[in-house]
Amino acid sequence: MNDKKVILTGDRPTGKLHLGHYVGTLKNRVVLQNTGEYTPYIMVADLQALTDNANNPQKIRDSLIEVTLDYLAVGIEPTKSTIFLQSQIPELAELTMYYMNLVTVARLQRNPTVKAEIKQKSFEKSLPVGFFTYPISQAADITAFNAKYVPVGEDQLPMIEQTREIVRTFNSLYGETLVEPEAVLPDSEICKRLPGIDGKEKMSKSLGNGIYLSDDADTVTQKVMSMFTDPNHIKVEDPGNVEDNTVFTYLDAFCSDKVVLDEMKTHYTRGGLGDMKVKRCLNDILQAELEPIRKRRAEYEKNLAEVYKILLEGSLRAKSVAADTLSKVRKAIGIEYFDQNMGSSQGGRYV
Ligand code: ATP
Ligand code: MG
């Protein structure tokens, strides 16, 4: 039996993946995958994406291949990680149904990430039930694969906490069945929640404030050049502020040479270092990081049939694991009334 610890994580196919995904979770996934010590499952969460895009399934269909290309581009390898599509695993929907009985409406209403998203999407008066309950379906996704570790950005912490509560409630009611997961966050505070290029909210597909892993070199340069710096740093000689300065925030996230970065910060604070120079430095660093990713993406783009095959094969593997958990869950609750032969000439047998 394979006793490696399981990792489960995923992304909503609501657009292409951006630098926030990269530093918040994708990098961690690749590192964990390459240790060989874990069994990673990576889910394209198309059902979750439908909870706030029910009127636009085409967007999700288009995005799911883009997200998968982004995975492959950053180094997630289908021979080491199982990449699968949530909608192809109906067992997840059934698990969600059972877990719904273990969570109160009041508890869901307290979820700070969902609260913020409801506001951001102006859902106050038109909140889809599916969207409101997506933290429960996320618990189904995580527990179906017996995941111990979930590499995520900070906005997902309330979902992991909700999952842990469901697991504890389930196990205490029906006996030890489910594995209690833990979040794996990046070490750097900034990478836990990378702001968008507007410097305000977190970088998010839905807010259009992202630098995408698939952006070409010119687009990245253009986005970097449009970023806000210190509004009071007008002339090069003016002393500048590196706090609340999005360009420096990104340098904190992406510049690996902390000595050089500290020197730049001191120089900028003292005065005499121009915004254009700092932006050019950030641009060089980002281009160097993104170039190999773009190249790998372009290779996979030439063979989309292969990418769909990766998704299909991953989904078949994932389905059999989820079915096994579902069977355990049904037995634990005590609703597995008949054996597999129900309907055969011998009739069903109570198990
Ligand atoms: P949407 O706007 O559709 O919700 P999103 O940009 O928030 O899209 P998700 O698919 O919801 O992306 O998130 C996927 C993963 O990426 C999660 O683990 C999430 O925590 C992480 N993540 C998303 N945005 C950031 C960010 N700006 N910084 C760090 N991690 C992030
Ligand atoms: Mg999100």
XYZ file of C-alpha atoms and ligand atoms in Angstrom:
383
model
C 0.000 0.000 0.000
C 1.142 3.541 -0.770
C 1.617 5.294 2.577
C 2.921 8.620 1.214
C 1.106 11.664 2.576
C -1.471 13.069 0.181
C -1.553 16.657 -1.074
C -4.709 18.112 -2.575
C -5.084 21.572 -3.997
C -6.713 23.281 -6.928
C -7.812 26.385 -8.759
C -11.022 27.736 -10.194
C -11.002 27.824 -14.009
C -12.233 31.399 -14.162
C -9.254 32.670 -16.156
C -5.549 32.092 -16.602
C -3.248 31.750 -13.589
C -1.282 34.751 -12.354
C 1.723 35.637 -10.208
C -0.424 35.451 -7.047
C -1.098 31.775 -7.759
C 2.551 31.275 -8.575
C 4.025 32.586 -5.319
C 0.989 31.680 -3.185
C 0.652 28.019 -4.071
C 2.057 26.792 -7.426
C 5.701 27.074 -6.360
C 4.995 25.098 -3.184
C 3.180 22.433 -5.177
C 6.134 21.920 -7.490
C 8.613 21.766 -4.595
C 6.478 19.235 -2.690
C 5.869 17.202 -5.859
C 9.591 17.002 -6.607
C 10.567 15.699 -3.166
C 8.912 12.420 -4.176
C 7.616 12.114 -0.609
C 3.984 12.914 -1.339
C 1.101 11.840 -3.536
C -0.185 15.110 -5.043
C -3.654 15.659 -6.528
C -4.254 18.918 -8.383
C -7.871 19.747 -9.118
C -9.293 22.085 -11.735
C -12.323 23.228 -9.723
C -14.818 23.699 -12.535
C -17.862 22.945 -10.363
C -16.771 25.561 -7.860
C -16.248 28.024 -10.719
C -19.854 27.405 -11.790
C -21.145 28.540 -8.386
C -20.636 32.169 -9.385
C -20.580 31.717 -13.171
C -23.680 29.607 -13.805
C -24.634 31.907 -16.684
C -21.259 31.558 -18.377
C -20.147 27.914 -18.598
C -18.242 28.764 -21.783
C -15.803 30.841 -19.724
C -15.148 27.801 -17.547
C -14.760 25.451 -20.525
C -12.252 27.846 -22.092
C -10.378 28.449 -18.854
C -9.956 24.877 -17.763
C -7.477 24.133 -20.515
C -5.652 27.415 -19.802
C -5.295 26.513 -16.124
C -4.036 23.043 -17.037
C -1.493 24.578 -19.429
C -0.359 26.884 -16.619
C 0.126 23.865 -14.324
C 2.256 22.080 -16.878
C 4.149 25.293 -17.643
C 5.240 25.853 -14.031
C 6.485 22.284 -13.716
C 3.606 20.205 -12.405
C 4.265 16.838 -14.039
C 1.429 14.428 -14.776
C 3.669 11.456 -13.982
C 4.194 12.789 -10.457
C 0.914 14.664 -9.770
C -2.622 13.609 -10.677
C -4.264 16.541 -12.464
C -8.043 16.117 -12.658
C -11.354 17.846 -13.318
C -13.760 18.258 -10.403
C -16.880 17.783 -12.555
C -15.757 14.325 -13.621
C -15.932 13.056 -10.030
C -19.639 13.014 -9.042
C -18.613 11.299 -5.776
C -17.541 14.777 -4.616
C -21.112 16.069 -4.959
C -22.444 13.178 -2.894
C -19.883 13.758 -0.142
C -20.877 17.438 -0.123
C -24.477 16.381 0.493
C -23.507 14.435 3.638
C -21.250 17.209 4.956
C -23.986 19.824 4.517
C -25.738 18.268 7.497
C -22.725 18.974 9.698
C -22.460 22.742 9.113
C -24.794 25.525 10.235
C -25.867 28.478 8.125
C -24.492 30.765 10.851
C -21.080 29.105 10.552
C -21.019 29.644 6.786
C -22.050 33.265 7.253
C -19.003 33.864 9.445
C -16.497 32.768 6.760
C -14.474 35.981 6.149
C -13.309 35.054 2.632
C -16.822 34.195 1.446
C -18.101 37.389 3.114
C -15.550 39.490 1.220
C -16.310 37.703 -2.053
C -20.077 38.227 -1.631
C -19.409 41.939 -1.283
C -16.948 42.036 -4.170
C -19.439 40.260 -6.456
C -22.428 42.344 -5.221
C -24.179 39.120 -4.229
C -25.835 40.636 -1.127
C -29.327 40.236 -2.608
C -28.685 37.485 -5.148
C -26.394 35.027 -3.456
C -26.482 31.610 -5.172
C -26.867 28.799 -2.612
C -24.093 26.910 -4.395
C -21.673 29.798 -3.909
C -22.629 30.243 -0.259
C -21.916 26.566 0.403
C -18.706 26.199 -1.616
C -16.568 25.830 1.537
C -18.485 22.585 2.195
C -17.827 21.261 -1.291
C -14.176 22.182 -0.784
C -14.182 19.973 2.323
C -15.462 17.149 0.116
C -12.647 17.746 -2.403
C -9.976 17.654 0.292
C -11.274 14.699 2.288
C -12.143 12.547 -0.745
C -8.421 12.092 -1.360
C -7.454 11.738 2.333
C -5.330 14.840 1.900
C -3.044 15.784 4.777
C -1.547 18.897 3.188
C -3.215 21.658 1.177
C -0.825 24.253 -0.336
C -2.848 27.472 -0.605
C -2.761 31.238 -0.333
C -3.970 32.944 2.829
C -7.510 33.572 1.542
C -8.090 29.819 1.713
C -7.351 29.438 5.437
C -11.037 29.735 6.438
C -11.848 26.901 4.006
C -9.232 24.614 5.528
C -10.510 25.471 9.005
C -14.068 24.664 7.870
C -12.832 21.329 6.486
C -11.081 20.498 9.762
C -14.289 21.158 11.670
C -16.303 18.942 9.328
C -13.750 16.148 9.695
C -13.824 16.362 13.481
C -17.634 16.399 13.579
C -17.888 13.529 11.114
C -15.336 11.375 12.922
C -16.891 11.969 16.325
C -20.401 11.156 15.065
C -19.632 8.212 12.810
C -16.182 6.936 13.860
C -12.644 7.703 12.614
C -13.040 7.875 8.839
C -11.702 11.153 7.448
C -8.200 12.671 7.511
C -7.846 16.148 9.061
C -5.879 18.382 6.663
C -3.409 21.229 7.234
C -2.779 24.288 5.068
C 0.721 24.789 3.625
C 1.412 28.503 3.198
C 4.428 30.199 1.616
C 7.053 31.441 4.106
C 6.923 35.052 2.954
C 4.048 37.201 4.255
C 3.686 38.990 0.906
C 3.473 35.725 -1.037
C 0.585 34.541 1.131
C -1.564 37.264 -0.449
C 0.116 39.025 -3.334
C -1.661 42.305 -4.126
C -2.786 43.120 -7.659
C -0.865 45.597 -9.814
C -3.359 48.231 -8.605
C -1.764 47.671 -5.166
C -5.176 47.381 -3.522
C -6.918 44.021 -3.275
C -5.260 40.637 -3.672
C -4.283 39.742 -7.213
C -7.326 37.905 -8.505
C -8.573 36.551 -11.802
C -11.968 38.096 -11.147
C -10.586 41.585 -10.491
C -8.467 41.947 -13.638
C -5.487 43.228 -11.652
C -3.080 40.434 -12.462
C 0.140 39.687 -14.260
C -0.545 36.345 -15.901
C 1.976 33.535 -16.270
C 1.066 33.464 -19.959
C 1.398 37.234 -20.562
C 3.952 37.922 -23.280
C 7.104 39.914 -22.476
C 5.694 43.234 -23.753
C 2.490 42.896 -21.735
C 4.472 42.192 -18.559
C 6.668 45.257 -19.189
C 3.626 47.409 -19.834
C 1.950 46.239 -16.612
C 5.091 46.817 -14.547
C 5.498 50.317 -15.999
C 1.872 51.143 -15.098
C 2.304 50.212 -11.433
C 1.848 52.766 -8.655
C 4.843 53.820 -6.619
C 5.086 56.551 -3.983
C 2.873 59.465 -5.174
C 5.147 61.925 -3.318
C 8.278 60.688 -5.080
C 8.034 63.177 -7.913
C 11.634 64.079 -8.731
C 14.432 61.488 -8.698
C 16.167 63.365 -5.844
C 13.038 63.270 -3.629
C 13.165 60.859 -0.707
C 10.812 57.968 -1.457
C 8.657 55.583 0.572
C 9.114 51.843 0.020
C 6.094 50.895 2.147
C 2.725 50.821 0.327
C 4.774 50.983 -2.849
C 3.617 48.145 -5.078
C 6.868 47.925 -7.033
C 8.826 47.294 -3.834
C 6.160 44.869 -2.612
C 6.747 42.831 -5.772
C 10.506 43.100 -5.372
C 10.098 41.682 -1.850
C 8.209 38.748 -3.370
C 10.452 38.087 -6.381
C 13.964 39.469 -5.800
C 16.112 36.668 -4.401
C 19.135 38.914 -3.765
C 18.064 40.518 -0.491
C 21.347 42.446 -0.117
C 20.843 44.247 -3.438
C 17.185 44.834 -2.567
C 18.077 46.351 0.820
C 20.562 48.673 -0.904
C 17.893 49.755 -3.386
C 15.446 50.426 -0.571
C 17.979 52.541 1.318
C 18.845 54.473 -1.843
C 15.179 55.057 -2.728
C 14.339 56.158 0.826
C 17.295 58.584 0.849
C 16.432 59.986 -2.590
C 18.277 59.757 -5.910
C 16.830 56.501 -7.228
C 14.212 56.963 -9.935
C 10.974 54.967 -10.273
C 11.844 53.943 -13.839
C 15.083 52.319 -12.678
C 13.290 50.363 -9.950
C 10.594 49.288 -12.387
C 13.163 48.159 -14.942
C 14.844 46.062 -12.254
C 11.509 44.438 -11.323
C 10.717 43.862 -14.978
C 14.058 42.075 -15.550
C 13.466 39.815 -12.552
C 9.911 38.936 -13.640
C 10.918 38.299 -17.246
C 13.698 35.940 -16.118
C 11.226 34.016 -13.934
C 8.485 33.894 -16.582
C 10.517 33.118 -19.697
C 11.007 29.356 -19.038
C 7.341 29.108 -18.011
C 6.223 30.711 -21.306
C 8.475 28.366 -23.273
C 7.097 25.223 -21.627
C 3.542 26.497 -22.111
C 4.163 27.072 -25.817
C 5.359 23.455 -26.181
C 2.198 22.046 -24.578
C -0.007 24.462 -26.577
C 1.169 22.700 -29.728
C -0.385 19.471 -28.492
C -3.716 20.214 -26.820
C -4.974 16.658 -27.455
C -2.220 15.464 -25.116
C -3.296 18.004 -22.473
C -6.917 16.789 -22.608
C -5.628 13.216 -22.318
C -3.706 14.188 -19.152
C -6.975 15.555 -17.693
C -8.966 12.477 -18.662
C -6.454 9.995 -17.288
C -6.014 12.024 -14.093
C -9.786 12.219 -13.633
C -10.162 8.436 -13.967
C -7.456 7.870 -11.333
C -8.973 10.481 -9.009
C -12.461 9.019 -9.407
C -11.448 5.622 -8.115
C -9.856 7.149 -4.978
C -12.918 9.337 -4.316
C -15.246 6.352 -4.809
C -13.326 4.432 -2.181
C -13.678 7.280 0.345
C -17.357 7.678 -0.489
C -17.973 4.008 0.186
C -16.233 4.331 3.580
C -18.312 7.424 4.354
C -21.600 5.694 3.481
C -20.659 2.693 5.592
C -19.636 4.933 8.498
C -22.967 6.780 8.415
C -24.750 3.450 8.065
C -26.549 3.989 4.775
C -24.800 1.303 2.742
C -27.955 -0.832 2.982
C -27.330 -3.238 0.130
C -24.327 -4.932 -1.379
C -23.181 -4.490 -4.973
C -25.582 -7.199 -6.224
C -28.701 -5.194 -5.521
C -31.114 -5.842 -8.368
C -29.472 -9.113 -9.393
C -31.439 -12.357 -9.435
C -30.399 -13.061 -5.818
C -31.695 -9.655 -4.755
C -29.866 -7.309 -2.413
C -28.157 -8.372 0.758
C -28.047 -6.220 3.834
C -24.413 -5.566 4.786
P -11.174 33.993 -8.496
O -11.084 35.486 -8.591
O -11.959 33.332 -9.584
O -11.566 33.496 -7.104
P -8.411 33.702 -7.802
O -7.455 34.564 -8.539
O -8.800 34.074 -6.402
O -9.674 33.496 -8.741
P -8.442 30.915 -7.097
O -8.602 29.890 -8.173
O -9.641 31.268 -6.273
O -7.810 32.231 -7.765
O -7.283 30.471 -6.095
C -6.439 29.361 -6.341
C -5.308 29.299 -5.342
O -4.428 30.412 -5.511
C -5.745 29.349 -3.871
O -4.902 28.497 -3.137
C -5.513 30.779 -3.477
O -5.264 30.918 -2.087
C -4.260 31.113 -4.283
N -4.208 32.552 -4.594
C -5.079 33.222 -5.397
N -4.754 34.531 -5.451
C -3.641 34.687 -4.672
C -2.822 35.804 -4.330
N -3.093 37.026 -4.822
N -1.761 35.599 -3.506
C -1.481 34.370 -3.019
N -2.220 33.262 -3.308
C -3.288 33.415 -4.124
Mg -10.415 32.975 -5.366
